[in-house]
Short mmCIF file of C-alpha atoms and ligand atoms in Angstrom, two decimals:
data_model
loop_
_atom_site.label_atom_id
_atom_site.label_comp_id
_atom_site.label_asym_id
_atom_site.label_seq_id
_atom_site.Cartn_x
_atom_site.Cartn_y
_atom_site.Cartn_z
CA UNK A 1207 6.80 -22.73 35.93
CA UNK A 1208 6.14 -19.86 38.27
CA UNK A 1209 3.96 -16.43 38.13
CA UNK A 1210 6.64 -13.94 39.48
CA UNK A 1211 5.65 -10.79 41.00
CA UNK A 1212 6.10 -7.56 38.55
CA UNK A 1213 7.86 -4.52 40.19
CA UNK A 1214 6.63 -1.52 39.39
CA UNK A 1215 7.92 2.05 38.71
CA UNK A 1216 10.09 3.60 42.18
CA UNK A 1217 11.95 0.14 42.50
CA UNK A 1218 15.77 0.74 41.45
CA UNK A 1219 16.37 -2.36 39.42
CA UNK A 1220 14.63 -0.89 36.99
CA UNK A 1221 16.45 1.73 36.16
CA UNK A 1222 19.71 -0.86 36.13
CA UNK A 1223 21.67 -1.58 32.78
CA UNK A 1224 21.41 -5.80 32.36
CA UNK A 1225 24.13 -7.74 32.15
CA UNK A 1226 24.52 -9.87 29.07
CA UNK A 1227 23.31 -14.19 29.67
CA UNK A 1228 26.32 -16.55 29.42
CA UNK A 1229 24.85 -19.32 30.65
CA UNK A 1230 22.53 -21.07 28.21
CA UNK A 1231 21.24 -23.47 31.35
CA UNK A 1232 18.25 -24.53 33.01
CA UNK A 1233 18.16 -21.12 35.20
CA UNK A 1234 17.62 -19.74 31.84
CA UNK A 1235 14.89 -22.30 30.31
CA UNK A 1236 12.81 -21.75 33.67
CA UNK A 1237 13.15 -17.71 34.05
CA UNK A 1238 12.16 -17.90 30.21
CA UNK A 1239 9.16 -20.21 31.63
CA UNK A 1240 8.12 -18.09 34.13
CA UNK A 1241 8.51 -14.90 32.10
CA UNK A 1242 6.24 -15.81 29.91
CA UNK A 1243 3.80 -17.35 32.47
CA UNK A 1244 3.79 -14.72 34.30
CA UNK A 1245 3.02 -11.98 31.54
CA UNK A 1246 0.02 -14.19 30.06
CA UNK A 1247 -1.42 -13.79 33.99
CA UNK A 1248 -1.06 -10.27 34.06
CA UNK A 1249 -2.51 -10.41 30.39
CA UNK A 1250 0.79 -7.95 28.57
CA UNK A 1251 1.87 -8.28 25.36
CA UNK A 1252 5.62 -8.30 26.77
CA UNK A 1253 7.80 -9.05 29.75
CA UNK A 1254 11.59 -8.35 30.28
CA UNK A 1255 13.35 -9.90 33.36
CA UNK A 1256 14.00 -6.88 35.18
CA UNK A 1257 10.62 -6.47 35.52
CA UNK A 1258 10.78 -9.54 37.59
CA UNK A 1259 13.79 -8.47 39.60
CA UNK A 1260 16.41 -10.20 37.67
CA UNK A 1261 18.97 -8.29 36.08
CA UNK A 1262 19.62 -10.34 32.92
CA UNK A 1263 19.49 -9.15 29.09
CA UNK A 1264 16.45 -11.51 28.60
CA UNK A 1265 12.73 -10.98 27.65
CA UNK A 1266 9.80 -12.15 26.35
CA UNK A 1267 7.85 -10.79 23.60
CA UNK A 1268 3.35 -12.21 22.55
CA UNK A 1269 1.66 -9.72 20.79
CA UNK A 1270 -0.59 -12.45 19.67
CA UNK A 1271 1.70 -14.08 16.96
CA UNK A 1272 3.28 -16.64 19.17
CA UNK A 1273 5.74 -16.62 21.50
CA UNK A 1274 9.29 -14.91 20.81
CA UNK A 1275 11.83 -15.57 23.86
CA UNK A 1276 14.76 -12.80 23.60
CA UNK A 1277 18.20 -13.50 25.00
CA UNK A 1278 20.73 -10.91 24.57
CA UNK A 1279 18.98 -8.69 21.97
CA UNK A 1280 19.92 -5.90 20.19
CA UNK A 1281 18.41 -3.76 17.66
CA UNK A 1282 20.91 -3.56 14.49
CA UNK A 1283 18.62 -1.43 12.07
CA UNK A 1284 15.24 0.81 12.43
CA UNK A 1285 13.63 2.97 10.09
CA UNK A 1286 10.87 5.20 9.70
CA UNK A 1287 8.23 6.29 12.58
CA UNK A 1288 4.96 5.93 13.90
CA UNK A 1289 2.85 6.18 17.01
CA UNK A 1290 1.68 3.61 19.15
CA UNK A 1291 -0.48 3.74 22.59
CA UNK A 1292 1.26 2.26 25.02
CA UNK A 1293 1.36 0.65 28.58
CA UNK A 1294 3.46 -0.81 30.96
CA UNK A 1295 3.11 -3.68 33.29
CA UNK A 1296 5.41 -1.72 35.91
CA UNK A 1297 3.38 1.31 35.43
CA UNK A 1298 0.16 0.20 36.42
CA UNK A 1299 -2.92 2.67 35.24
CA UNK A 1300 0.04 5.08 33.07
CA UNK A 1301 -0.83 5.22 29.15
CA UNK A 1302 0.85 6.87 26.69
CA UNK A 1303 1.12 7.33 22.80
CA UNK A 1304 5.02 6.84 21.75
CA UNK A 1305 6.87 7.42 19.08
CA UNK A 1306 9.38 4.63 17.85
CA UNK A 1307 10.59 3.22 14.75
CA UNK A 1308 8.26 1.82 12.36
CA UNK A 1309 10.23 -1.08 11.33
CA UNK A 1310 13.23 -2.88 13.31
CA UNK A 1311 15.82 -5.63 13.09
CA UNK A 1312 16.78 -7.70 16.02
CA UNK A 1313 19.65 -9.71 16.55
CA UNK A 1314 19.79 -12.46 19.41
CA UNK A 1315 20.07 -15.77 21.10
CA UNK A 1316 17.34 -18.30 21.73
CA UNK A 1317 17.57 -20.38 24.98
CA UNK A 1318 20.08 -22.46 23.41
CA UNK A 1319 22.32 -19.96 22.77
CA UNK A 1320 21.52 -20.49 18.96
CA UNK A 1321 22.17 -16.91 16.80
CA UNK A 1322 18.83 -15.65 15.93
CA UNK A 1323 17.58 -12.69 13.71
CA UNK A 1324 14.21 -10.99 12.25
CA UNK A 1325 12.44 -8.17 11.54
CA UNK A 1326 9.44 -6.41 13.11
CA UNK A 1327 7.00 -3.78 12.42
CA UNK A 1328 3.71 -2.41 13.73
CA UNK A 1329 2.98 -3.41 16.98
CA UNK A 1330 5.28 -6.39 17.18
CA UNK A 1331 8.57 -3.87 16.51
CA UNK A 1332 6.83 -1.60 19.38
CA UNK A 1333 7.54 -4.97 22.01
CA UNK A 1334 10.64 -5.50 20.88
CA UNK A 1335 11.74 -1.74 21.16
CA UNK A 1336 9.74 -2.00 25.05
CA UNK A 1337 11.27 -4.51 25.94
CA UNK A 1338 15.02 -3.85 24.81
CA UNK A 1339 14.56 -0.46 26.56
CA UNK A 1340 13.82 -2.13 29.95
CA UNK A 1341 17.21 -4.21 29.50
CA UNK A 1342 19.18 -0.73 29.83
CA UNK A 1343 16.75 0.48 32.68
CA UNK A 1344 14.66 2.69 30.43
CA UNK A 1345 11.18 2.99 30.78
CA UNK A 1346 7.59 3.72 28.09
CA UNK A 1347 7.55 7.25 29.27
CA UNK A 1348 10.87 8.49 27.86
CA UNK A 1349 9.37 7.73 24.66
CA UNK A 1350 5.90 9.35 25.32
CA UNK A 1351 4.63 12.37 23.52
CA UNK A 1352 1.27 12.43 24.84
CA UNK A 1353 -0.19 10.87 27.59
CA UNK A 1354 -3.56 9.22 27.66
CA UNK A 1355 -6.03 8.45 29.87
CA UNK A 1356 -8.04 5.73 28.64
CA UNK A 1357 -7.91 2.28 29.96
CA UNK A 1358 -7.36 -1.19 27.63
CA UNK A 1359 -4.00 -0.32 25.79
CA UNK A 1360 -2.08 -2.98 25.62
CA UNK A 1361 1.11 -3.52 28.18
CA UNK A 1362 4.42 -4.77 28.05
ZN1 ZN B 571 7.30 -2.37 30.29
#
């Protein structure tokens, strides 16, 4: 395993749409790896590949619940609303309440390319939403309705 550097905000690959994962191989197992080595260094909640330069529809998701590797994932159902403070690991010192669904289902592949599926609220549906986003280049602050100032919100 590997701590990758985090690009931040002003490079272009993250405002790139990812391409879908095909290969379910060891390049996969070890970006998974280091994805989620490298976002317990820089302390997030959350860490999608692009952040990490590589243009791939994977991402990594800890809000404190365990680990939950995404490959692939899509959001088939939200509902409801609610407003979360939130950061950004390639927006360094930007915080910002948001406004997302309260409740989400997710639809994806593990690292074996097995089908997976589950639901998330609170905070956890928050990562998920985060981290999706940054897999079609999209980043917190399109979702911000208020920024904040204050330091220790969590980041993803
Ligand atoms: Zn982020």
């Amino acid at each position: 395993m590997a701590i990758r550097h985090i690009i931040t905000e002003g490079d272009e690959a993250l405002t790139k749409v990812c391409r879908a994962v095909e290969n379910f191989d060891n390049r996969l197992a070890m970006l998974l790896d280091d994805l989620k080595e490298t976002m317990i260094h820089a302390d997030g909640v959350g860490l999608a590949a692009p952040q990490v330069g590589v243009l791939r529809r994977v991402a990594v998701v800890d809000i404190g619940e365990g680990l939950v590797e995404l490959v692939n994932p899509e959001i088939v159902f939200e509902e409801g609303e609610q407003e979360m403070q939130e950061g950004c690991l390639s927006c360094p010192g930007v915080y910002g309440t948001t406004k997302r669904p309260q409740k989400i289902k997710v639809i994806a592949q593990n690292r074996k390319g097995e089908h997976i599926e589950f639901e998330a609220e609170g905070l956890f549906a928050v990562a998920c939403c985060h981290e999706i986003d940054h897999l079609s280049g999209i980043l917190f602050r399109e979702h911000v309705v208020r920024m904040e100032s204050k330091d220790g919100i969590e980041a993803l």
